[in-house]
PDB file of C-alpha atoms in Angstrom:
ATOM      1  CA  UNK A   1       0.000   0.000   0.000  1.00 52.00           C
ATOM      2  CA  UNK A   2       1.508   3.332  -1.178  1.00 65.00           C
ATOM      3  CA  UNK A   3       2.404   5.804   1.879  1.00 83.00           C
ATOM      4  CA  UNK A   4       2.660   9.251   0.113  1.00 89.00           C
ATOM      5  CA  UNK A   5       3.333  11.775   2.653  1.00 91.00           C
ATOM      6  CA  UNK A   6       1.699  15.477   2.176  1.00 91.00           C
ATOM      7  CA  UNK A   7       5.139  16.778   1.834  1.00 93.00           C
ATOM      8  CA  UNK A   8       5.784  15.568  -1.401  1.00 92.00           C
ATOM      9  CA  UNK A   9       2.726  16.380  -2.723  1.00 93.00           C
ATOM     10  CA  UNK A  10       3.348  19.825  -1.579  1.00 93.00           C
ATOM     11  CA  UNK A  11       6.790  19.905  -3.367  1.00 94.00           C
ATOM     12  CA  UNK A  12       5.569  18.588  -6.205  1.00 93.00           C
ATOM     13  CA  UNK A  13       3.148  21.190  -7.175  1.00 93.00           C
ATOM     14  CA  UNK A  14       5.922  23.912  -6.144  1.00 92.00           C
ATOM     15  CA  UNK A  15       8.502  22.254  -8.872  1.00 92.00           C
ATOM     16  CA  UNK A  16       5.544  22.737 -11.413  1.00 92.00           C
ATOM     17  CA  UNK A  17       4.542  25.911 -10.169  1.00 91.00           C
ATOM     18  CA  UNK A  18       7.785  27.588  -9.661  1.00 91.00           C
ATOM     19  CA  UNK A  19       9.037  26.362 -12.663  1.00 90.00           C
ATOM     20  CA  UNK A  20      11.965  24.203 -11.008  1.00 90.00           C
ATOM     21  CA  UNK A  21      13.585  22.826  -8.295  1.00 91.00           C
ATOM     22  CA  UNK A  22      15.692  26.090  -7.128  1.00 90.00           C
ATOM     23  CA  UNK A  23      12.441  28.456  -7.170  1.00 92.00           C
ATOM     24  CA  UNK A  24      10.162  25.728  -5.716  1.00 90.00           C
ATOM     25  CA  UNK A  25      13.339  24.799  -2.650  1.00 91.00           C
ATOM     26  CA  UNK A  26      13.218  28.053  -2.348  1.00 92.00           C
ATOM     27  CA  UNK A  27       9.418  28.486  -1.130  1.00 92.00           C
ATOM     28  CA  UNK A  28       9.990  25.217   0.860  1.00 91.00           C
ATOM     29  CA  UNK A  29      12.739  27.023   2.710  1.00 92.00           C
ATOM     30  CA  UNK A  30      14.358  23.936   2.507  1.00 92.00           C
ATOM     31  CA  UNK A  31      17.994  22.951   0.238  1.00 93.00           C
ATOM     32  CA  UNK A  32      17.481  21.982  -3.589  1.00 91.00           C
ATOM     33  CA  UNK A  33      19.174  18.787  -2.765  1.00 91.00           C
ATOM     34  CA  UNK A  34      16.753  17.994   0.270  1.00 93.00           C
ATOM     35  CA  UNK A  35      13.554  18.635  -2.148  1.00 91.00           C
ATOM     36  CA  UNK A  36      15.247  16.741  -5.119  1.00 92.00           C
ATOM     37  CA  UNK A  37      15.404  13.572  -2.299  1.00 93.00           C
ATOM     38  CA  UNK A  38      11.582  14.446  -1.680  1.00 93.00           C
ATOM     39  CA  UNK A  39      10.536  14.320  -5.039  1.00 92.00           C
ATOM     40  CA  UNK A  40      12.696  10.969  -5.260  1.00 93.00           C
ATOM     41  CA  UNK A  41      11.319   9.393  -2.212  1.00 93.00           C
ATOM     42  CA  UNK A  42       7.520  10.480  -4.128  1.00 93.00           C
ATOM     43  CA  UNK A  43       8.378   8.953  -7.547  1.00 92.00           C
ATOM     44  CA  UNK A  44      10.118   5.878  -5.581  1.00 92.00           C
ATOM     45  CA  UNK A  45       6.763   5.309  -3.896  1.00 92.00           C
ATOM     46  CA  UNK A  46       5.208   5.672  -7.257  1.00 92.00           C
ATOM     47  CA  UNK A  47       7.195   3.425  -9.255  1.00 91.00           C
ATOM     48  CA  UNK A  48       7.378   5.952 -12.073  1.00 92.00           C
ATOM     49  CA  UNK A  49       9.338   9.018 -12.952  1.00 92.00           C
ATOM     50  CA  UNK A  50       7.702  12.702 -12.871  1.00 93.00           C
ATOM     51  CA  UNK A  51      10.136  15.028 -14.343  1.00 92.00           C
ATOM     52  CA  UNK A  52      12.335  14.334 -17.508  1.00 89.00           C
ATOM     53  CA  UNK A  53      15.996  13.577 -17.096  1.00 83.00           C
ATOM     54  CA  UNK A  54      17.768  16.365 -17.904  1.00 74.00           C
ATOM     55  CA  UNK A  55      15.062  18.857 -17.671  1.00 67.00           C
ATOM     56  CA  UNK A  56      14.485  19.034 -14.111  1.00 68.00           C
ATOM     57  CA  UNK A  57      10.944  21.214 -14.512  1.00 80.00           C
ATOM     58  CA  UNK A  58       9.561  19.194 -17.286  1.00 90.00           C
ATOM     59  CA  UNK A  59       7.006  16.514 -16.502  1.00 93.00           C
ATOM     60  CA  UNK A  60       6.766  13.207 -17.771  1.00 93.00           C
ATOM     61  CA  UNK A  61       3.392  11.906 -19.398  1.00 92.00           C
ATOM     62  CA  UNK A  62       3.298  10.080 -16.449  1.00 94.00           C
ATOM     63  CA  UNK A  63       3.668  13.488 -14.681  1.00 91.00           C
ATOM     64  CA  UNK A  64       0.792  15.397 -16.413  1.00 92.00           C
ATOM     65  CA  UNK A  65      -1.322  12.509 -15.766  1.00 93.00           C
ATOM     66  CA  UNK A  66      -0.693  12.981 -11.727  1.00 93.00           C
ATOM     67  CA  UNK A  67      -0.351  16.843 -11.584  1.00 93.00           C
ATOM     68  CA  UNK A  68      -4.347  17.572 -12.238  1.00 92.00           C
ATOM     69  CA  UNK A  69      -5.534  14.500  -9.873  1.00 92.00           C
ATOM     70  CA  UNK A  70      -2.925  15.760  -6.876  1.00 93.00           C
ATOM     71  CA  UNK A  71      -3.915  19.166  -7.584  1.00 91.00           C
ATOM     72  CA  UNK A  72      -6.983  18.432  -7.171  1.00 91.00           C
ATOM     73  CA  UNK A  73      -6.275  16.641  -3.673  1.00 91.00           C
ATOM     74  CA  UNK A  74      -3.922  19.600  -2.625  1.00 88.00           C
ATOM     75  CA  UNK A  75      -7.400  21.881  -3.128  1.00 86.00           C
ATOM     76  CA  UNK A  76      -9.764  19.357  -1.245  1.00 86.00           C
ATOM     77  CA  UNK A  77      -7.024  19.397   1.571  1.00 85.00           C
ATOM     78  CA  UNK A  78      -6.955  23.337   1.593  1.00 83.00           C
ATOM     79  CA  UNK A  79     -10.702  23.486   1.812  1.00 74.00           C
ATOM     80  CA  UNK A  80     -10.637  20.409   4.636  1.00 80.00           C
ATOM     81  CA  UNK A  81      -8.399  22.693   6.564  1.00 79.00           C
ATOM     82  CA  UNK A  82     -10.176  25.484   6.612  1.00 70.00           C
ATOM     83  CA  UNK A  83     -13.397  23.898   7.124  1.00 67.00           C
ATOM     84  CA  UNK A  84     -12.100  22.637  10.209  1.00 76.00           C
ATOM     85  CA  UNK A  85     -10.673  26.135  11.238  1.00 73.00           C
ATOM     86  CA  UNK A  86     -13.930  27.515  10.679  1.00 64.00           C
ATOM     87  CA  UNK A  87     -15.708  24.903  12.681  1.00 68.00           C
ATOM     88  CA  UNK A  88     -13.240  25.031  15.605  1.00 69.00           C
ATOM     89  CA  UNK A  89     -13.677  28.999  15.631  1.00 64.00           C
ATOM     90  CA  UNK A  90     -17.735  28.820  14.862  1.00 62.00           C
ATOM     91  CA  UNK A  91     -18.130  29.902  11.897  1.00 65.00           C
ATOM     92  CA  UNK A  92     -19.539  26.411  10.058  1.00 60.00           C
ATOM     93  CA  UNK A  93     -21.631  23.951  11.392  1.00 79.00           C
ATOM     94  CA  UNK A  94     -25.344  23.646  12.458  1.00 85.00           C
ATOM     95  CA  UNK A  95     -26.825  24.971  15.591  1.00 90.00           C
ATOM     96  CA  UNK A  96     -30.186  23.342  16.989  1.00 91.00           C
ATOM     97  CA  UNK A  97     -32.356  25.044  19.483  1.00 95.00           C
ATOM     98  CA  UNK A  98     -35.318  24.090  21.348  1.00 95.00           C
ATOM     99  CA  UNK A  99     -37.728  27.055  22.959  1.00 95.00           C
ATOM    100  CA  UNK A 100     -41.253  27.341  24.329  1.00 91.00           C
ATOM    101  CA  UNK A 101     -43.322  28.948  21.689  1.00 90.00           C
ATOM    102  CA  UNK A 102     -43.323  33.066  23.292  1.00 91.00           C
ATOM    103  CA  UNK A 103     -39.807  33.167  23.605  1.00 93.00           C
ATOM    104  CA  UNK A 104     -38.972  31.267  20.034  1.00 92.00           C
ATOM    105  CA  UNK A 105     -41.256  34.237  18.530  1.00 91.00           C
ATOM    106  CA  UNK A 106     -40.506  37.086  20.361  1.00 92.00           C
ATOM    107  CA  UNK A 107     -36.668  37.118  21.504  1.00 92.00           C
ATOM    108  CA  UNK A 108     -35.160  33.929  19.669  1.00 94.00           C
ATOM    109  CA  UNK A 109     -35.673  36.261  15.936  1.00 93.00           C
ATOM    110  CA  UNK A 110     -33.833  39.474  16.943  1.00 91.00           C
ATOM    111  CA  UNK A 111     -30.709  37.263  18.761  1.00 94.00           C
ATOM    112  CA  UNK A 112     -30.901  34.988  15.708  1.00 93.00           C
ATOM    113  CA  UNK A 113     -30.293  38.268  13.295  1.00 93.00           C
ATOM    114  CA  UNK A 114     -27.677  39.425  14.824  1.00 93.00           C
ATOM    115  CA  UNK A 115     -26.086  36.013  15.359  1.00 93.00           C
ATOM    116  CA  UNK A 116     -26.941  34.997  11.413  1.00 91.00           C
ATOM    117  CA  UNK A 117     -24.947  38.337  10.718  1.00 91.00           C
ATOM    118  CA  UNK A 118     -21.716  37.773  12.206  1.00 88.00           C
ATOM    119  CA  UNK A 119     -22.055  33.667  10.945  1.00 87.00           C
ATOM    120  CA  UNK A 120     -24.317  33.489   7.600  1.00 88.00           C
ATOM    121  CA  UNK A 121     -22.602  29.797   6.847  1.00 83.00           C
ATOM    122  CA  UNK A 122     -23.780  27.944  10.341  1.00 87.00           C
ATOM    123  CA  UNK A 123     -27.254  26.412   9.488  1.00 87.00           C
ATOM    124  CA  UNK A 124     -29.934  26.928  12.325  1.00 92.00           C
ATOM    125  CA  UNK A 125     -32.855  24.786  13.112  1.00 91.00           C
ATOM    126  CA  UNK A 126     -35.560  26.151  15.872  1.00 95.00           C
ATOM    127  CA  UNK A 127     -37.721  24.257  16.943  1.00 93.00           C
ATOM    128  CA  UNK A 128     -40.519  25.353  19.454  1.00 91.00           C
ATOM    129  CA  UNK A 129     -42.136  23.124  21.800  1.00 90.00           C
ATOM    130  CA  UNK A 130     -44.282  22.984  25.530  1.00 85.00           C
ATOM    131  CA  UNK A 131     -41.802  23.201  28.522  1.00 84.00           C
ATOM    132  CA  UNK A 132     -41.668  19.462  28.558  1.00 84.00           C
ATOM    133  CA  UNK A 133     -41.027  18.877  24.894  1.00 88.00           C
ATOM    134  CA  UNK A 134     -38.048  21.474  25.681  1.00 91.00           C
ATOM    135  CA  UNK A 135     -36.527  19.962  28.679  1.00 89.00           C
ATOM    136  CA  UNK A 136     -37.067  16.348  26.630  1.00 90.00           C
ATOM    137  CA  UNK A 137     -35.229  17.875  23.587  1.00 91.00           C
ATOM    138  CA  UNK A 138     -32.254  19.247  25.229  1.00 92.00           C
ATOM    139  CA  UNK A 139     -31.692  15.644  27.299  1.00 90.00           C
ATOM    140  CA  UNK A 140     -31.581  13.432  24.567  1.00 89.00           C
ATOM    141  CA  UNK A 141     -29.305  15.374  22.718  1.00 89.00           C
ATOM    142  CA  UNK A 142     -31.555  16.366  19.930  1.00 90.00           C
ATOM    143  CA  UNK A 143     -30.728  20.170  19.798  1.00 93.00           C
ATOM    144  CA  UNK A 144     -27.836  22.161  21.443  1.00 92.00           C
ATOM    145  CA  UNK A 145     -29.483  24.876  23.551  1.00 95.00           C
ATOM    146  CA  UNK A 146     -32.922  25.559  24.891  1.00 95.00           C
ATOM    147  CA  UNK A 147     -34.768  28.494  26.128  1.00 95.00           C
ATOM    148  CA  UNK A 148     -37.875  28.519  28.173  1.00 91.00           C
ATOM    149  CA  UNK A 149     -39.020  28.714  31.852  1.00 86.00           C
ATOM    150  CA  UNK A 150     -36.678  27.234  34.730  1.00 74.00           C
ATOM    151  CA  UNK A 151     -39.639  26.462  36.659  1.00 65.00           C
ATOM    152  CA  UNK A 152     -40.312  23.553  34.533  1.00 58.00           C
ATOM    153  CA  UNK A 153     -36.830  22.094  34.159  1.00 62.00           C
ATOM    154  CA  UNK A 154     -35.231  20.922  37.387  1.00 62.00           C
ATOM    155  CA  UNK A 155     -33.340  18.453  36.000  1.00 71.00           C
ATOM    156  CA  UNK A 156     -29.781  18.063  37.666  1.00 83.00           C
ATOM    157  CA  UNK A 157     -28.004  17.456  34.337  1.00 88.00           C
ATOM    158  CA  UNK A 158     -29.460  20.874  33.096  1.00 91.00           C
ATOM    159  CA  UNK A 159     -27.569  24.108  33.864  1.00 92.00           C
ATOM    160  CA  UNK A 160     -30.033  26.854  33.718  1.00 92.00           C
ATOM    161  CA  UNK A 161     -28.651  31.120  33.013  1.00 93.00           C
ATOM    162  CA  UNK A 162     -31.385  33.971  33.766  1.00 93.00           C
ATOM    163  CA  UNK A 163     -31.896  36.194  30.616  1.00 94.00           C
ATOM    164  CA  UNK A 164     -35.104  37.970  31.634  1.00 93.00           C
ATOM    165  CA  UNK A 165     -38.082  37.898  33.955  1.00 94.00           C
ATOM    166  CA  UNK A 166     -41.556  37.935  32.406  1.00 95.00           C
ATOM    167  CA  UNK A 167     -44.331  38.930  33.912  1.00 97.00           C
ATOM    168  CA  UNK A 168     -47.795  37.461  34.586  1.00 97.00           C
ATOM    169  CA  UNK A 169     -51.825  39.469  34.145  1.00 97.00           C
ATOM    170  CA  UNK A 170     -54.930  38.894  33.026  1.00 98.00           C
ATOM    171  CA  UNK A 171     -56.295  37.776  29.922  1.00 97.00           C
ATOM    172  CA  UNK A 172     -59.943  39.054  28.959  1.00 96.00           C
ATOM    173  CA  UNK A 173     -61.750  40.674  26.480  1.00 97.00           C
ATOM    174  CA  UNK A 174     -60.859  44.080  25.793  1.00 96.00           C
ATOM    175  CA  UNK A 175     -64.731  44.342  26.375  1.00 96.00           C
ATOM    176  CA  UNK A 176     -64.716  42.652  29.979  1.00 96.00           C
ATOM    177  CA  UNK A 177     -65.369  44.821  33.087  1.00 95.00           C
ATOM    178  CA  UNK A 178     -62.024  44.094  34.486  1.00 96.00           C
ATOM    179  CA  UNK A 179     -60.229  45.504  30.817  1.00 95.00           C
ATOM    180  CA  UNK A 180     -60.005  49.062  32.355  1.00 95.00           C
ATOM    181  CA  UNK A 181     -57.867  48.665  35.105  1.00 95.00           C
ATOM    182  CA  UNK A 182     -54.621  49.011  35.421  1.00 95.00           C
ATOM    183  CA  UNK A 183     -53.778  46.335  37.368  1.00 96.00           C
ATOM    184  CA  UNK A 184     -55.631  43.001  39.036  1.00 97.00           C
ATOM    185  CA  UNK A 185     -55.503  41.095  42.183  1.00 96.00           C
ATOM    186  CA  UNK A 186     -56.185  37.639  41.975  1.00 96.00           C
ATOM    187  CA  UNK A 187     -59.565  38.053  44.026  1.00 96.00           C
ATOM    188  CA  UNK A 188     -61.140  40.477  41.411  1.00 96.00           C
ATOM    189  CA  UNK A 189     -61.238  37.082  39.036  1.00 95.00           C
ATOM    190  CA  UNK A 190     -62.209  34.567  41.066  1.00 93.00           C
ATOM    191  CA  UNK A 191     -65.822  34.774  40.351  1.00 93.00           C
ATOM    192  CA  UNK A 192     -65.749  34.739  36.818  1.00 95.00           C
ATOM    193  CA  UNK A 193     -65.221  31.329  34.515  1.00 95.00           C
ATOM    194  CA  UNK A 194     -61.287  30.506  34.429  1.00 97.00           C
ATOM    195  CA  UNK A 195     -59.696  29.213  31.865  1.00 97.00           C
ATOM    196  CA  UNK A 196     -56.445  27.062  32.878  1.00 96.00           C
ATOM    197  CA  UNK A 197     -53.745  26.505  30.095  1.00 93.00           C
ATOM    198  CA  UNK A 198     -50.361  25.508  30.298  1.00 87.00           C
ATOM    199  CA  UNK A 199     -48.473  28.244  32.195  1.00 90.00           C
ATOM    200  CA  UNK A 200     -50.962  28.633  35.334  1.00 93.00           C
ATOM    201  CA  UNK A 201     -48.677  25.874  37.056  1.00 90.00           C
ATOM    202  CA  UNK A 202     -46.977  29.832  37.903  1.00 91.00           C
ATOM    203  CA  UNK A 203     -49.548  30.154  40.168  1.00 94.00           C
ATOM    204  CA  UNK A 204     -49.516  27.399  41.921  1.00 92.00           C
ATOM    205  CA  UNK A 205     -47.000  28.323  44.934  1.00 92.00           C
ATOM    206  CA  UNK A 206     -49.399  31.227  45.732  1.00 95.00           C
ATOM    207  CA  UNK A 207     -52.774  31.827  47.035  1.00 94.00           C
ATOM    208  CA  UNK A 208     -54.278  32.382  43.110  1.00 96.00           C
ATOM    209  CA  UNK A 209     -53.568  28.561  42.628  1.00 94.00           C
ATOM    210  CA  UNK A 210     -57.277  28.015  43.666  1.00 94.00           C
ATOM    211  CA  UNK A 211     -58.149  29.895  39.971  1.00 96.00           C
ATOM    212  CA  UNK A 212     -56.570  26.929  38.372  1.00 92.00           C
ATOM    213  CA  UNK A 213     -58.193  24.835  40.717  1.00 92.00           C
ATOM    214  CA  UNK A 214     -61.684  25.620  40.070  1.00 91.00           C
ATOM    215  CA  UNK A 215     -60.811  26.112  36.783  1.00 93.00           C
ATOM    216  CA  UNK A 216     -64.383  25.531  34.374  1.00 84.00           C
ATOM    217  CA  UNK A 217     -62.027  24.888  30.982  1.00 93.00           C
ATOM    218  CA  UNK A 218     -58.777  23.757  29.997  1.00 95.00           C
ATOM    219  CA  UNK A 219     -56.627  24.726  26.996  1.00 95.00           C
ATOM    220  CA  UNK A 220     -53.244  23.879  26.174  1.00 88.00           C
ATOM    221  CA  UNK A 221     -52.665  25.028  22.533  1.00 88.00           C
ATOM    222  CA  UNK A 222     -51.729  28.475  22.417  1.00 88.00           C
ATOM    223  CA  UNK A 223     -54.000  29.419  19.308  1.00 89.00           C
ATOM    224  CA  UNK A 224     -57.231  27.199  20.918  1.00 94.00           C
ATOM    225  CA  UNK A 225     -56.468  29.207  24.046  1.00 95.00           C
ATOM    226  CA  UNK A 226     -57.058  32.760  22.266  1.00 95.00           C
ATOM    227  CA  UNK A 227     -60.308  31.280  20.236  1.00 94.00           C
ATOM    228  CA  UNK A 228     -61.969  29.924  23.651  1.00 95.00           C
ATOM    229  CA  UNK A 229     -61.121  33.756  25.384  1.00 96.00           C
ATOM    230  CA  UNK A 230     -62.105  35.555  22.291  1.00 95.00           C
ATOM    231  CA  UNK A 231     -65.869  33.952  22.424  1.00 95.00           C
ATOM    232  CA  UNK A 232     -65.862  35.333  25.901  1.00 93.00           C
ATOM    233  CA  UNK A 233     -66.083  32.017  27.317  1.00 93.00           C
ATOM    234  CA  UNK A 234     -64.060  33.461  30.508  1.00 95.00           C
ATOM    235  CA  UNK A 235     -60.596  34.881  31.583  1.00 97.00           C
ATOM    236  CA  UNK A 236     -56.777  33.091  32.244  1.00 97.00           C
ATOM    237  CA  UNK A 237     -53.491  34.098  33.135  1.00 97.00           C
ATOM    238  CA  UNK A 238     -50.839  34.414  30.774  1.00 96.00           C
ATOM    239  CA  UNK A 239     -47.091  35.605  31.133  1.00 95.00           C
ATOM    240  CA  UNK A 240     -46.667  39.180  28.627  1.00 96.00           C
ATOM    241  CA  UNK A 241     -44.468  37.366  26.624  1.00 94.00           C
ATOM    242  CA  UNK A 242     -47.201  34.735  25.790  1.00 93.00           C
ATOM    243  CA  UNK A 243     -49.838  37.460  24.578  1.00 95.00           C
ATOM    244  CA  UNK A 244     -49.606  38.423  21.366  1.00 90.00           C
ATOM    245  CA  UNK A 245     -49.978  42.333  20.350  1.00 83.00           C
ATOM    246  CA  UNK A 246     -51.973  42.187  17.257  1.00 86.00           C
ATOM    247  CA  UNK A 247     -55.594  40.882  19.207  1.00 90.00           C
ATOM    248  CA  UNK A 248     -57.473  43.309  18.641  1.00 93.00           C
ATOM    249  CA  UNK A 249     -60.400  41.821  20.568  1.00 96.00           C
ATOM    250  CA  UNK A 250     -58.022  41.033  24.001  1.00 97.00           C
ATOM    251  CA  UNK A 251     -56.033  42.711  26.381  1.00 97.00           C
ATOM    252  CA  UNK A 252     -53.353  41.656  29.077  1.00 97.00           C
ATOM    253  CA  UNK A 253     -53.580  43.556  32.297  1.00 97.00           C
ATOM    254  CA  UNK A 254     -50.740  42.823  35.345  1.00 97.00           C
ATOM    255  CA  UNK A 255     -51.617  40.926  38.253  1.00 97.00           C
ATOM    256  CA  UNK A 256     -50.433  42.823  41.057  1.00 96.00           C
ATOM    257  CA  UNK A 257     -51.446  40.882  43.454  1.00 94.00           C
ATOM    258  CA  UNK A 258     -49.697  38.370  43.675  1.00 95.00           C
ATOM    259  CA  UNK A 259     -47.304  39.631  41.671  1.00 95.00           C
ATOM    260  CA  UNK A 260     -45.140  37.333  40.134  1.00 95.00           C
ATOM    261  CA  UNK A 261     -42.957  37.065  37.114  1.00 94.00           C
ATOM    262  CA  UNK A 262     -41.424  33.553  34.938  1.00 92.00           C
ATOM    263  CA  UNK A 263     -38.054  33.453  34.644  1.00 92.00           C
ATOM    264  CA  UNK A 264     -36.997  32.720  31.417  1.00 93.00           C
ATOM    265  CA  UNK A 265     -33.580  31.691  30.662  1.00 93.00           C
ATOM    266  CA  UNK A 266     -31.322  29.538  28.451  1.00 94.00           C
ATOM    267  CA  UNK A 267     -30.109  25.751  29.047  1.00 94.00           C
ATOM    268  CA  UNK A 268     -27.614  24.028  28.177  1.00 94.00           C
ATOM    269  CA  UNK A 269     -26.126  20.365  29.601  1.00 92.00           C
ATOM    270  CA  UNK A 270     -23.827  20.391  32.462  1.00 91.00           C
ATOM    271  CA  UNK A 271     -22.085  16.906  31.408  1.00 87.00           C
ATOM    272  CA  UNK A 272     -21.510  17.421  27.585  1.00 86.00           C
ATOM    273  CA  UNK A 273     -19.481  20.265  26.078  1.00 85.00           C
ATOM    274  CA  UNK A 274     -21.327  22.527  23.485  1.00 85.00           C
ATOM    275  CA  UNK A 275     -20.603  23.200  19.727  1.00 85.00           C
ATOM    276  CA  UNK A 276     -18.570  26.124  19.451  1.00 86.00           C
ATOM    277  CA  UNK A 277     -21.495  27.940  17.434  1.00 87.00           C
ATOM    278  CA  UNK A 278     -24.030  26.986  20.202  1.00 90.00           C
ATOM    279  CA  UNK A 279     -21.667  28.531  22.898  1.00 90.00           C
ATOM    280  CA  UNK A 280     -21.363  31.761  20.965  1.00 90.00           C
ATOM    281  CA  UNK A 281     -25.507  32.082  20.766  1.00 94.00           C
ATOM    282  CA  UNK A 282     -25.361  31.324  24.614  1.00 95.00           C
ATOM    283  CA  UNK A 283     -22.812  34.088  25.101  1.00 94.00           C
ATOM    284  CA  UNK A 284     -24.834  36.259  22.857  1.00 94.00           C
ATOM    285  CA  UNK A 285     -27.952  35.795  24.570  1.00 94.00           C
ATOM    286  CA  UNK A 286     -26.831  36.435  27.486  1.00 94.00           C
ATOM    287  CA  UNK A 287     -24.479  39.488  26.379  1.00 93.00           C
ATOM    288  CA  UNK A 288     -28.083  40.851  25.000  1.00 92.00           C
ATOM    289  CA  UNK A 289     -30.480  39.218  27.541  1.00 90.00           C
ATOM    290  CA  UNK A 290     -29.370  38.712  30.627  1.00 79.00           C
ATOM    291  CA  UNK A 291     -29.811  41.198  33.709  1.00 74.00           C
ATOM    292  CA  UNK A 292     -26.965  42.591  35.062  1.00 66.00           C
TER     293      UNK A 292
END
């Protein structure tokens, strides 16, 4: 089995390019007789000669028959390199991130432009899930990072960093008595119909954890949710992140009392190293996110 070091190759090309063995030893910074034995050692290894006798720079059929195939390799091996360089610095690759719908659409886009900016080759799949699809996500190793509420994730193989705090109100009808004030205390709701979804597991260390309780409807999906509140079937909870802008029949009004707030942050696992592209978005988020 041939064993052609990279070397030769190298000084190969530079004979062909430099147009001889002085020129070429030259850019090897090596002596002509040490890159005349490297060419030998190559054409040894061969079993056929490159250059003609005589005429040190001219190739042999043989020769022109290998130049364009280890050019060719020299190129691949040029690109390999800096592949690698690129991946090792962040710049190639794919990065995979789980987040609970809010935060995937309204602080995952503006981190992801910048970050898409500075590294337009690294290919980025989001994918956004409940807090449990999240925490399962990031644990079996299907995506890099994830971003959501720590409240949910208390696994000890997760490392969890604070970007923001998000608070909770009221969800009604813009329409509903309780739509003009300026903030609500968990009382004021009690006797109207409660609708539980997903994130009123917030309340549940407090006193309001009896407006899940006695909750008359529950809704997980995020789109059913707004339908059921829009009919004026009754009122929920909701962090501000979760409530979307744009309803123009709804309006989010802070509860003050309690008041309380999710903390959303980013994860990543404590017994695996990161991707060098997922650690710079988990620096950036946190450069951009995170209180100081």
């Amino acid at each position: 089995m041939m064993d052609i070091k990279l070397q030769q190759l190298k000084h190969f090309c530079w004979v062909v390019e430099e147009g001889g063995f002085r020129a070429a030893s030259a850019r090897a910074n090596r002596s002509q007789a040490a890159l005349s034995t490297s060419i030998k050692a190559l054409e040894k290894t061969l079993g056929q000669v490159l250059f003609e006798a005589g005429h040190k720079a001219k190739l042999t059929p043989f020769g022109e028959l290998c130049l364009p195939k280890v050019e060719q390799f020299m190129t691949q091996y040029h690109h390999l390199i800096y592949d690698l360089n690129a991946a090792a610095a962040g710049q190639l690759g794919e990065l995979r991130i789980a987040s609970v719908p809010s935060v995937a659409a309204k602080i995952i886009p503006r981190i992801l432009a910048k970050f898409t900016k500075q590294y337009p080759k690294i290919k980025v799949s989001l994918i956004d899930d409940n807090a449990a699809g999240v925490e399962r996500r990031l644990l079996a190793g299907e995506v890099d990072l994830a971003l959501g509420n720590c409240l949910n994730i208390n696994h000890d193989r997760i490392d969890f960093t604070l970007l923001l705090l998000d608070p909770i109100g009221v969800v009604c009808l813009k329409s509903h008595e309780l739509s003009i004030k300026e903030g609500i205390q968990w009382q004021e709701i009690k006797d109207y119909p409660f609708v539980n979804n997903g994130t009123c597991s917030l309340l549940d260390p407090t006193s309001a954890h009896v407006l899940s309780q006695n909750a008359f409807y529950s809704v997980e999906n995020i789109t059913s949710l707004f339908s059921v509140l829009e009919l004026g079937v009754g009122v929920t909870t909701l962090p501000k992140l979760a409530f979307p802008e744009n309803l123009p029949s709804l309006c989010w009004i802070p509860l003050i009392a309690p008041k309380l707030e999710r903390e959303v942050g980013i994860f990543k696992l404590i017994d695996r190293h990161i991707s060098p592209q997922a650690m710079i978005f988990y620096n950036l988020c946190i450069k951009e996110l995170a209180p100081e």
